[in-house]
CSV table of C-alpha atoms and ligand atoms in Angstrom, one decimal:
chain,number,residue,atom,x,y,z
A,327,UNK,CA,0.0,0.0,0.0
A,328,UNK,CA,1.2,3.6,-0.8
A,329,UNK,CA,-0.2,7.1,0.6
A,330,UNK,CA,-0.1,10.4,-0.3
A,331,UNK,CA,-0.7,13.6,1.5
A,332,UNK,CA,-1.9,16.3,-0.6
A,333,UNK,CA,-2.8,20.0,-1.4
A,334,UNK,CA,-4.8,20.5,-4.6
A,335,UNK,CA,-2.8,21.3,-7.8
A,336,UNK,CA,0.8,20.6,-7.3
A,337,UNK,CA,-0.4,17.6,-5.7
A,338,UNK,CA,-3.2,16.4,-8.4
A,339,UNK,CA,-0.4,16.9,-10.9
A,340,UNK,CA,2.0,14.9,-8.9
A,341,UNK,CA,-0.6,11.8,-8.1
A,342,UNK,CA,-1.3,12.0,-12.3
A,343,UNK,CA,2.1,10.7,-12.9
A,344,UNK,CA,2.1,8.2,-9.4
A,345,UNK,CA,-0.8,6.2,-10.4
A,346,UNK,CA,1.2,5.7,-14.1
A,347,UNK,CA,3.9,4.2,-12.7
A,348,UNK,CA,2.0,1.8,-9.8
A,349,UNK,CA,-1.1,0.1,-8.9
A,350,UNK,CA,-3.3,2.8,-8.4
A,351,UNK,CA,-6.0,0.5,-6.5
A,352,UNK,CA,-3.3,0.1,-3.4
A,353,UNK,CA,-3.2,4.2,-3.3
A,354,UNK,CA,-4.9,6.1,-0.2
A,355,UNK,CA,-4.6,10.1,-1.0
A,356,UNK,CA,-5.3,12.2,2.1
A,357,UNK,CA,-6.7,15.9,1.3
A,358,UNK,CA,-6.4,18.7,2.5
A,359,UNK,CA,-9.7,20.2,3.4
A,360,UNK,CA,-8.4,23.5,5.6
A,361,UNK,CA,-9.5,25.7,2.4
A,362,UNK,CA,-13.3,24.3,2.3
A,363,UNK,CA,-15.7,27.2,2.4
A,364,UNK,CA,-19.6,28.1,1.7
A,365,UNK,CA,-20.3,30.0,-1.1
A,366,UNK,CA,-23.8,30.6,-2.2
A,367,UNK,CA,-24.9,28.0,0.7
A,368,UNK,CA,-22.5,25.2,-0.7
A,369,UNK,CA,-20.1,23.0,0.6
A,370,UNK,CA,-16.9,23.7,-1.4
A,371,UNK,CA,-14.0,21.6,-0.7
A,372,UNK,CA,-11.6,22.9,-3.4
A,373,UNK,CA,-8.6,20.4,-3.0
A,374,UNK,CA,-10.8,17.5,-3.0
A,375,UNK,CA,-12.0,18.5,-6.0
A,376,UNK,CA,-8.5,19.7,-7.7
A,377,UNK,CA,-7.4,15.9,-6.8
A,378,UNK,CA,-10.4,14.1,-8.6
A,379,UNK,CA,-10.7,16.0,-11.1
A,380,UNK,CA,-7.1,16.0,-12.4
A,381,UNK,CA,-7.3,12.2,-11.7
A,382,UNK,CA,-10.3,11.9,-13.4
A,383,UNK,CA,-8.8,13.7,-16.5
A,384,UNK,CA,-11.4,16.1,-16.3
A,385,UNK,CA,-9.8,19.3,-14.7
A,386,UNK,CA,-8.6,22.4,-16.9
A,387,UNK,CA,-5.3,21.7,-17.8
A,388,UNK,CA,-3.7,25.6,-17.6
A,389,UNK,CA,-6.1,27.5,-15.2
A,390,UNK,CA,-5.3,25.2,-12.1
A,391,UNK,CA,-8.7,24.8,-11.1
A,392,UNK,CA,-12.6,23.8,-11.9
A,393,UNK,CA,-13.1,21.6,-15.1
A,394,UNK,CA,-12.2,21.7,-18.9
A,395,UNK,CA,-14.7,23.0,-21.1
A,396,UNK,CA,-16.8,24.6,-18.1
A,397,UNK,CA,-19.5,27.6,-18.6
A,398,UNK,CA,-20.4,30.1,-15.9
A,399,UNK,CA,-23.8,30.9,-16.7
A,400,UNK,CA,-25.2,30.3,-12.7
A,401,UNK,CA,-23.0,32.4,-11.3
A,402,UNK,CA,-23.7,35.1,-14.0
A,403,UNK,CA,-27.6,33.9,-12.6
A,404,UNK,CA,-26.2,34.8,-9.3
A,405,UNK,CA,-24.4,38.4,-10.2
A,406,UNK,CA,-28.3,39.4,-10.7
A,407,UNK,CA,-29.2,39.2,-7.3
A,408,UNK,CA,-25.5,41.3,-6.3
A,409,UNK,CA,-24.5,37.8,-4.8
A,410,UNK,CA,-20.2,37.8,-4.9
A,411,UNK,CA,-18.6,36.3,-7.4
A,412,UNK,CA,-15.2,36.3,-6.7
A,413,UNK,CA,-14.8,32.3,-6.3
A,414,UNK,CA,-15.4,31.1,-9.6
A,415,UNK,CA,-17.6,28.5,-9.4
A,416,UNK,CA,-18.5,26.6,-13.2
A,417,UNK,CA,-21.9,25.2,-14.1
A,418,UNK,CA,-20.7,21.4,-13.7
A,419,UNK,CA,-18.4,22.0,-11.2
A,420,UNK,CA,-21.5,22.8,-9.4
A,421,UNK,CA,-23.2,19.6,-9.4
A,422,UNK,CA,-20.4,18.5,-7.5
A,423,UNK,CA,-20.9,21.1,-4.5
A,424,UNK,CA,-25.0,20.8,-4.9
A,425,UNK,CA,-24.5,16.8,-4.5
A,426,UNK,CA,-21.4,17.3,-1.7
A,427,UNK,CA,-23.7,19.8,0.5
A,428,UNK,CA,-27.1,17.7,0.4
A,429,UNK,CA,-25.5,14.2,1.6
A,430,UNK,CA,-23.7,16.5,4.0
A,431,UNK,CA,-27.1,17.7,5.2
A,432,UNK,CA,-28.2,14.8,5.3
A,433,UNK,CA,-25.6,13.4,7.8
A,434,UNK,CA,-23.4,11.8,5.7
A,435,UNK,CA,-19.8,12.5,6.8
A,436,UNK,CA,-17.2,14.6,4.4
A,437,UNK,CA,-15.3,11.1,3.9
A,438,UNK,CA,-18.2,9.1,2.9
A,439,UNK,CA,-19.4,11.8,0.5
A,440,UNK,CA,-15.9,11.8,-1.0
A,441,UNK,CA,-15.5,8.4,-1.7
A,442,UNK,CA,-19.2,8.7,-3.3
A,443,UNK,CA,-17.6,11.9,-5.7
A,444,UNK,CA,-14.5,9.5,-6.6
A,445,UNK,CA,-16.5,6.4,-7.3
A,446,UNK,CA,-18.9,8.3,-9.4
A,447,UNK,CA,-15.4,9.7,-11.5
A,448,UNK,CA,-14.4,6.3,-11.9
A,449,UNK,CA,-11.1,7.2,-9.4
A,450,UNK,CA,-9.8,3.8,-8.3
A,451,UNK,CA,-6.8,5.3,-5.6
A,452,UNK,CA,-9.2,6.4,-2.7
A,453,UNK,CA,-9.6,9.5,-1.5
A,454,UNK,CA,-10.1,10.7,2.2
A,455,UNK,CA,-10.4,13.8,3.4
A,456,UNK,CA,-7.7,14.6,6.3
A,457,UNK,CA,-10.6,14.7,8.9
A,458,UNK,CA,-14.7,14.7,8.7
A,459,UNK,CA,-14.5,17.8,11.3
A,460,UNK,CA,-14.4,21.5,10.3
A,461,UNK,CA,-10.7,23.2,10.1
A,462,UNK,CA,-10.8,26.4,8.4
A,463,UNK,CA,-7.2,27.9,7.4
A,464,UNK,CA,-7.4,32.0,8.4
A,465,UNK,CA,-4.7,34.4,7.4
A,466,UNK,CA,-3.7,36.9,9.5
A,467,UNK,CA,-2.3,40.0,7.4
A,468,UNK,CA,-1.6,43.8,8.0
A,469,UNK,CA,-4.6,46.0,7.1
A,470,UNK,CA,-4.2,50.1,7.0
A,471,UNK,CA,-5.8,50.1,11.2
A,472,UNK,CA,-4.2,46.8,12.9
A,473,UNK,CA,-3.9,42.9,11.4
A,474,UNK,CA,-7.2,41.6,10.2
A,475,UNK,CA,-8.5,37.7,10.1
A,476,UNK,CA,-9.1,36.4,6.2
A,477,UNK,CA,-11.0,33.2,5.3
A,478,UNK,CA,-8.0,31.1,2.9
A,479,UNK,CA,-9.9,32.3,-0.2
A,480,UNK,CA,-11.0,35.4,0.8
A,481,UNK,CA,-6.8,36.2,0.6
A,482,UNK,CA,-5.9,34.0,-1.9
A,483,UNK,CA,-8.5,34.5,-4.6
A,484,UNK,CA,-10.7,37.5,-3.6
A,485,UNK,CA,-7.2,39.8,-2.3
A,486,UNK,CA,-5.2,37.8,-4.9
A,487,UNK,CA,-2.5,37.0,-2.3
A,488,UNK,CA,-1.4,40.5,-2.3
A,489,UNK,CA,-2.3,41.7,2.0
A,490,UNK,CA,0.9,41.0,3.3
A,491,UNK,CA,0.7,37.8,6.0
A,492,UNK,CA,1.6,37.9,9.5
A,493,UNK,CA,0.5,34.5,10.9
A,494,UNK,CA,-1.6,32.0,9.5
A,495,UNK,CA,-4.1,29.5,11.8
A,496,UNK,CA,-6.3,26.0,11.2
A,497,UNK,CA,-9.2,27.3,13.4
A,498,UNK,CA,-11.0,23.9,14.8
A,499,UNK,CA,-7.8,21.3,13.7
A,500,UNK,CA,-7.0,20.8,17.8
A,501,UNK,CA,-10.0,19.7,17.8
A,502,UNK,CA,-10.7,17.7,14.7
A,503,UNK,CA,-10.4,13.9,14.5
A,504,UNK,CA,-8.3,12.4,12.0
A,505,UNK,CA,-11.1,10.8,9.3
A,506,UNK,CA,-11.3,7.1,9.2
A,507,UNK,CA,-8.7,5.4,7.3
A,508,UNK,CA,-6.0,8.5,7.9
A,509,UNK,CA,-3.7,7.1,10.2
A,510,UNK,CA,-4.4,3.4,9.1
A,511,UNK,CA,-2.8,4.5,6.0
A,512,UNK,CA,-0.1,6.0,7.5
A,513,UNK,CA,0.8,3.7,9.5
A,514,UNK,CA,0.6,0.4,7.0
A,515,UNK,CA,1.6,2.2,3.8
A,516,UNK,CA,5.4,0.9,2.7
A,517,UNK,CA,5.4,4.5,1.4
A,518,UNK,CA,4.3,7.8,2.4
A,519,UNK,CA,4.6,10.7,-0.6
A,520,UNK,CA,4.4,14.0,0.9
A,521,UNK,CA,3.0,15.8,-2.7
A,522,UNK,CA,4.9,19.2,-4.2
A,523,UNK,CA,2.0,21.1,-1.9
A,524,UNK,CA,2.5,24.3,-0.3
A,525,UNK,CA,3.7,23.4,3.2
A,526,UNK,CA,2.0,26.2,4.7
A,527,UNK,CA,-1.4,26.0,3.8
A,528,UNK,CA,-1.6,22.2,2.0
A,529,UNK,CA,0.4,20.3,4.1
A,530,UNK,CA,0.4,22.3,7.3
A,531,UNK,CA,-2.9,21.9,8.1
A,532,UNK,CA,-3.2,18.0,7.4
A,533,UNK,CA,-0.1,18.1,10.1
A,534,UNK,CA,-2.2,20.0,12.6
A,535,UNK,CA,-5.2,17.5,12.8
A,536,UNK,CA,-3.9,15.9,16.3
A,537,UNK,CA,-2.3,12.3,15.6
A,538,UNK,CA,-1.0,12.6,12.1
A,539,UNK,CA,2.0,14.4,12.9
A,540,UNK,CA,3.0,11.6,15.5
A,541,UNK,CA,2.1,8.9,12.9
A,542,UNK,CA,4.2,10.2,10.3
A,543,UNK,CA,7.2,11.1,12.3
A,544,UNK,CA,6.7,7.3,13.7
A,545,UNK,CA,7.3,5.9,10.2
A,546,UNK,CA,9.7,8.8,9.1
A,547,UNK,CA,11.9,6.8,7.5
A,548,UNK,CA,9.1,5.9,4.8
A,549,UNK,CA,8.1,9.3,4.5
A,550,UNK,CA,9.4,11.2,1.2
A,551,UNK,CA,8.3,14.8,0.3
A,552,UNK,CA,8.6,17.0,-3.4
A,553,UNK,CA,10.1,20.5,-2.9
A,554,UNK,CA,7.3,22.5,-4.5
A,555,UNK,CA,9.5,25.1,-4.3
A,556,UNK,CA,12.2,25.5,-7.5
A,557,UNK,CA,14.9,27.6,-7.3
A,558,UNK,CA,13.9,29.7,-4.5
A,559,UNK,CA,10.1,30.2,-6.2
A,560,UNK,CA,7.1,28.0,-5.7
A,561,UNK,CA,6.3,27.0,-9.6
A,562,UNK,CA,2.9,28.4,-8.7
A,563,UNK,CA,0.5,29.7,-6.3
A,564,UNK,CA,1.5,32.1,-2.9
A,565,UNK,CA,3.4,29.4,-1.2
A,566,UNK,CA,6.6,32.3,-0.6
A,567,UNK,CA,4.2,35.1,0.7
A,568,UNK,CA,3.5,32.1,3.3
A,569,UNK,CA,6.5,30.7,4.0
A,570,UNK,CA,9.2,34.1,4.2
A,571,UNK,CA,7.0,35.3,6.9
A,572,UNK,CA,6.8,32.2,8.9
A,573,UNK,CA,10.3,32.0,8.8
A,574,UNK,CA,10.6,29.6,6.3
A,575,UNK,CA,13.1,30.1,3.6
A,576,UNK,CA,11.5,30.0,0.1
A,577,UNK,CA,13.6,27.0,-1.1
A,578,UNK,CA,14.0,23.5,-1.0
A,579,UNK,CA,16.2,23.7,1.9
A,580,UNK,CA,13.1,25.9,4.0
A,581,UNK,CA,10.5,22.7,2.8
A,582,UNK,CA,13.4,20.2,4.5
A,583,UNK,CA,13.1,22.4,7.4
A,584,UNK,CA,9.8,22.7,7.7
A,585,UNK,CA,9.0,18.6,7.0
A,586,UNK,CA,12.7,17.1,9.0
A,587,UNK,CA,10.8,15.3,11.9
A,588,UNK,CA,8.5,13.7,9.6
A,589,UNK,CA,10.4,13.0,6.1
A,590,UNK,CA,13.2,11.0,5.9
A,591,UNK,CA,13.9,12.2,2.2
A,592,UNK,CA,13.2,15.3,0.1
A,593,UNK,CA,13.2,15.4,-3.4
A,594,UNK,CA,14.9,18.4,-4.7
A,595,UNK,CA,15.0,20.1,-8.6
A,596,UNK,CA,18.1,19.8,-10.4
A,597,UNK,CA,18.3,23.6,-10.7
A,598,UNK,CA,18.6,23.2,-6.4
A,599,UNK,CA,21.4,20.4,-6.8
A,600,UNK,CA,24.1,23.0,-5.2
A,601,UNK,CA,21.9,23.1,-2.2
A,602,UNK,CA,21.7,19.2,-1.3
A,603,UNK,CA,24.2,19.0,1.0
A,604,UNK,CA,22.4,22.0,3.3
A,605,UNK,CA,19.2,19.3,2.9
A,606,UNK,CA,21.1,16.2,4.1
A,607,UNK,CA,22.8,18.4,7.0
A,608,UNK,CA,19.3,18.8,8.2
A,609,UNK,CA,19.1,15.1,8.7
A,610,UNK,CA,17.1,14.2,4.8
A,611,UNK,CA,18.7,12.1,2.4
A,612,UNK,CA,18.2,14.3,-0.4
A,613,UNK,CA,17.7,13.4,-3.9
A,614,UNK,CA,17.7,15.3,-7.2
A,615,UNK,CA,15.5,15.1,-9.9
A,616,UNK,CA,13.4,16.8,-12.6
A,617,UNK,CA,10.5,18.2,-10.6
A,618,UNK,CA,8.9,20.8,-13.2
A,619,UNK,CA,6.2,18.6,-14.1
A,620,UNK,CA,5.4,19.9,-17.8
A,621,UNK,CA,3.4,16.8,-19.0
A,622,UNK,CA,2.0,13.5,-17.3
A,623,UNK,CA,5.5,11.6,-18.6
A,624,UNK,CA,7.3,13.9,-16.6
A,625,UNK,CA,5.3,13.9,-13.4
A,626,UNK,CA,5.3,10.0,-13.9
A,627,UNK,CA,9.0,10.1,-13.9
A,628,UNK,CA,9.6,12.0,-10.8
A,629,UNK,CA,7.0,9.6,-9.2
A,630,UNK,CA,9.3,6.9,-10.3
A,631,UNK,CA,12.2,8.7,-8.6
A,632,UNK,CA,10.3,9.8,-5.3
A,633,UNK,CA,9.4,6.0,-4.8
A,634,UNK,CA,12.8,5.2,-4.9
A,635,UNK,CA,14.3,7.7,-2.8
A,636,UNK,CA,13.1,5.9,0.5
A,637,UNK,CA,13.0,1.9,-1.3
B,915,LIG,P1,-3.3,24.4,-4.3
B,915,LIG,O1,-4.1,24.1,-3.1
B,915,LIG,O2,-4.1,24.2,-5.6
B,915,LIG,O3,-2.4,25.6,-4.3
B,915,LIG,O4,-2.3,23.2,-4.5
B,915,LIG,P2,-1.0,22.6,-3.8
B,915,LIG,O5,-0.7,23.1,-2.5
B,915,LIG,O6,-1.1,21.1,-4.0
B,915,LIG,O7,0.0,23.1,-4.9
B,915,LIG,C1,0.6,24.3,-4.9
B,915,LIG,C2,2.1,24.1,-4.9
B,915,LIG,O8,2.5,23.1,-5.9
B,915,LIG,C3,2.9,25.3,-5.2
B,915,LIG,O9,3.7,25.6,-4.1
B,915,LIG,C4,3.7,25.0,-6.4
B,915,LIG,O10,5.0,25.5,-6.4
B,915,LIG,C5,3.7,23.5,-6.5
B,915,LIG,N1,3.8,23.0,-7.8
B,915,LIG,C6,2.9,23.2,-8.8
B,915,LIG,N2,3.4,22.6,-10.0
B,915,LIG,C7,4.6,22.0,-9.7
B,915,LIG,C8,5.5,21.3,-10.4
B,915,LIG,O11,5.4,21.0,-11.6
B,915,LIG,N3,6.6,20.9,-9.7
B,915,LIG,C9,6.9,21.1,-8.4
B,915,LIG,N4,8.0,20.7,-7.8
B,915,LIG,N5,5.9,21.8,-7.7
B,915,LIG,C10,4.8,22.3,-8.3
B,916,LIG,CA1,-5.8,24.5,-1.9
């Protein structure tokens, strides 16, 4: 058995080549759900969603996120009624947060519902969400009178990243349980892939939901991670306006930092190859590979590689 923890894109692009290169029915992915909102009334859980549909072969291949081909006309429905519209939310992308919220009205649990959305995109890995509990991700950032509290996507897509950050927090994780199936998978897989996520905001929450960080760091010598930071930039997405002020540098050698007591291996770009020695001081055995993942033969590639880093 093999897991994966993951964010949404760098991760869903990453898992694309994985399930190329092994069995992809002996494959547990654990999500991160720390950027879920309600928009409109619905459940979004935008990782989730990045992971099956990229797996699915059904995600927009430059935009990063909702499906290919997708029209907007019910949120331009929406803009009627002076309804925001700053999340963009697609017509079919919608039938996926209509379904997710009614079975979670229902009762159903987030895990339960997301195995439902996987089987229904003929996904044969499984998918779990990190925890059936709620965890939101707020960003703290400097405003003109004093810091001020933002939802993850309120930042990120309605601020476009730009409020500088002073501290970020997983309101609800102490408290959140670990979904079913999370630390089984830990704990049995011959593998753990830590996916080229942002460590702040993809990975950092899944860490904070009590008992995974023990579990990993338990089997640390299994545990591999992707810098998804090349070069001293994050290939895409706000990961360095998270990590510089955090006190993370914005390279590879920062991500070794921020994963050393849980990875026993980092996977570091070629363009970083002068820096592997810093990685392997901080106690990773660090290998070097091609980590820009252009096209799915690439991606499959460096999933060939990552396995083999900790074999
Ligand atoms: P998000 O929630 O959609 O932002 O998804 P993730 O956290 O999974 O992915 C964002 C991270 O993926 C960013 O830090 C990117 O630098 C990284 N990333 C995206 N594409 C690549 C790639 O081709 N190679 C590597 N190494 N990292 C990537
Ligand atoms: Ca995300």
């Amino acid at each position: 058995m093999l897991a994966a923890l993951a964010g949404g894109v760098g991760a869903a692009r990453f898992l694309r080549g994985l399930v190329g290169v092994t069995d992809p029915s002996e494959l547990v992915v654990v999500v991160n759900t720390a950027d879920d909102d309600v928009f409109h009334g619905l459940h979004v859980s935008p990782d989730l969603d990045s992971v099956v549909y990229t797996l699915a072969g059904a995600a927009e291949p430059t935009r990063g996120w909702g499906l290919a081909g997708e029209t907007f006309r019910c949120l331009e429905g929406l803009e009627r009624y002076g309804n925001p519209t700053w999340f963009r939310l697609g017509d079919r992308d919608l039938a996926t947060h209509l379904y997710r919220t009614e079975r979670l009205r229902a009762g159903a649990p987030l895990s339960a519902v997301t195995a439902e959305v996987a089987r229904a995109w003929g996904l044969q890995p499984r998918i779990v969400p990190m925890t059936d509990d709620r965890v939101s991700t707020v960003v703290t950032v400097r405003g003109p009178d004093g810091p001020v509290d933002l939802a993850m996507q309120e930042w990120f897509v309605r601020e476009r990243a730009e409020p500088p950050v002073v501290a970020v927090r997983f309101d609800g994780a102490a408290a959140a349980r670990p979904a079913p199936g999370v630390l089984e998978a830990i704990e049995a897989a011959g593998t753990i892939v830590v996916c080229p996520s942002n460590p702040v905001i993809s990975i950092g929450p899944i860490l904070a939901v009590p008992g995974v960080r023990e579990a990993l760091a338990r089997r640390r010598e299994h545990v591999v991670a992707v810098s998804p930071i090349i070069a001293g930039a994050p290939v895409k997405g706000p990961a360095d306006r998270l990590m510089a002020p955090l006190g993370i540098e914005v390279s590879c050698v920062g991500v070794a930092s921020a994963y050393r007591d849980i990875c026993g291996a980092l996977v570091l770009d070629a363009a970083d190859r002068h820096r592997a020695s810093e990685v392997e001081s901080l106690g990773l055995h660090a290998v070097v590979a091609e980590t820009l993942m252009t096209d799915d033969r690439v991606a499959a590639t460096l999933a060939r590689d990552t396995l083999a880093a900790v074999a």
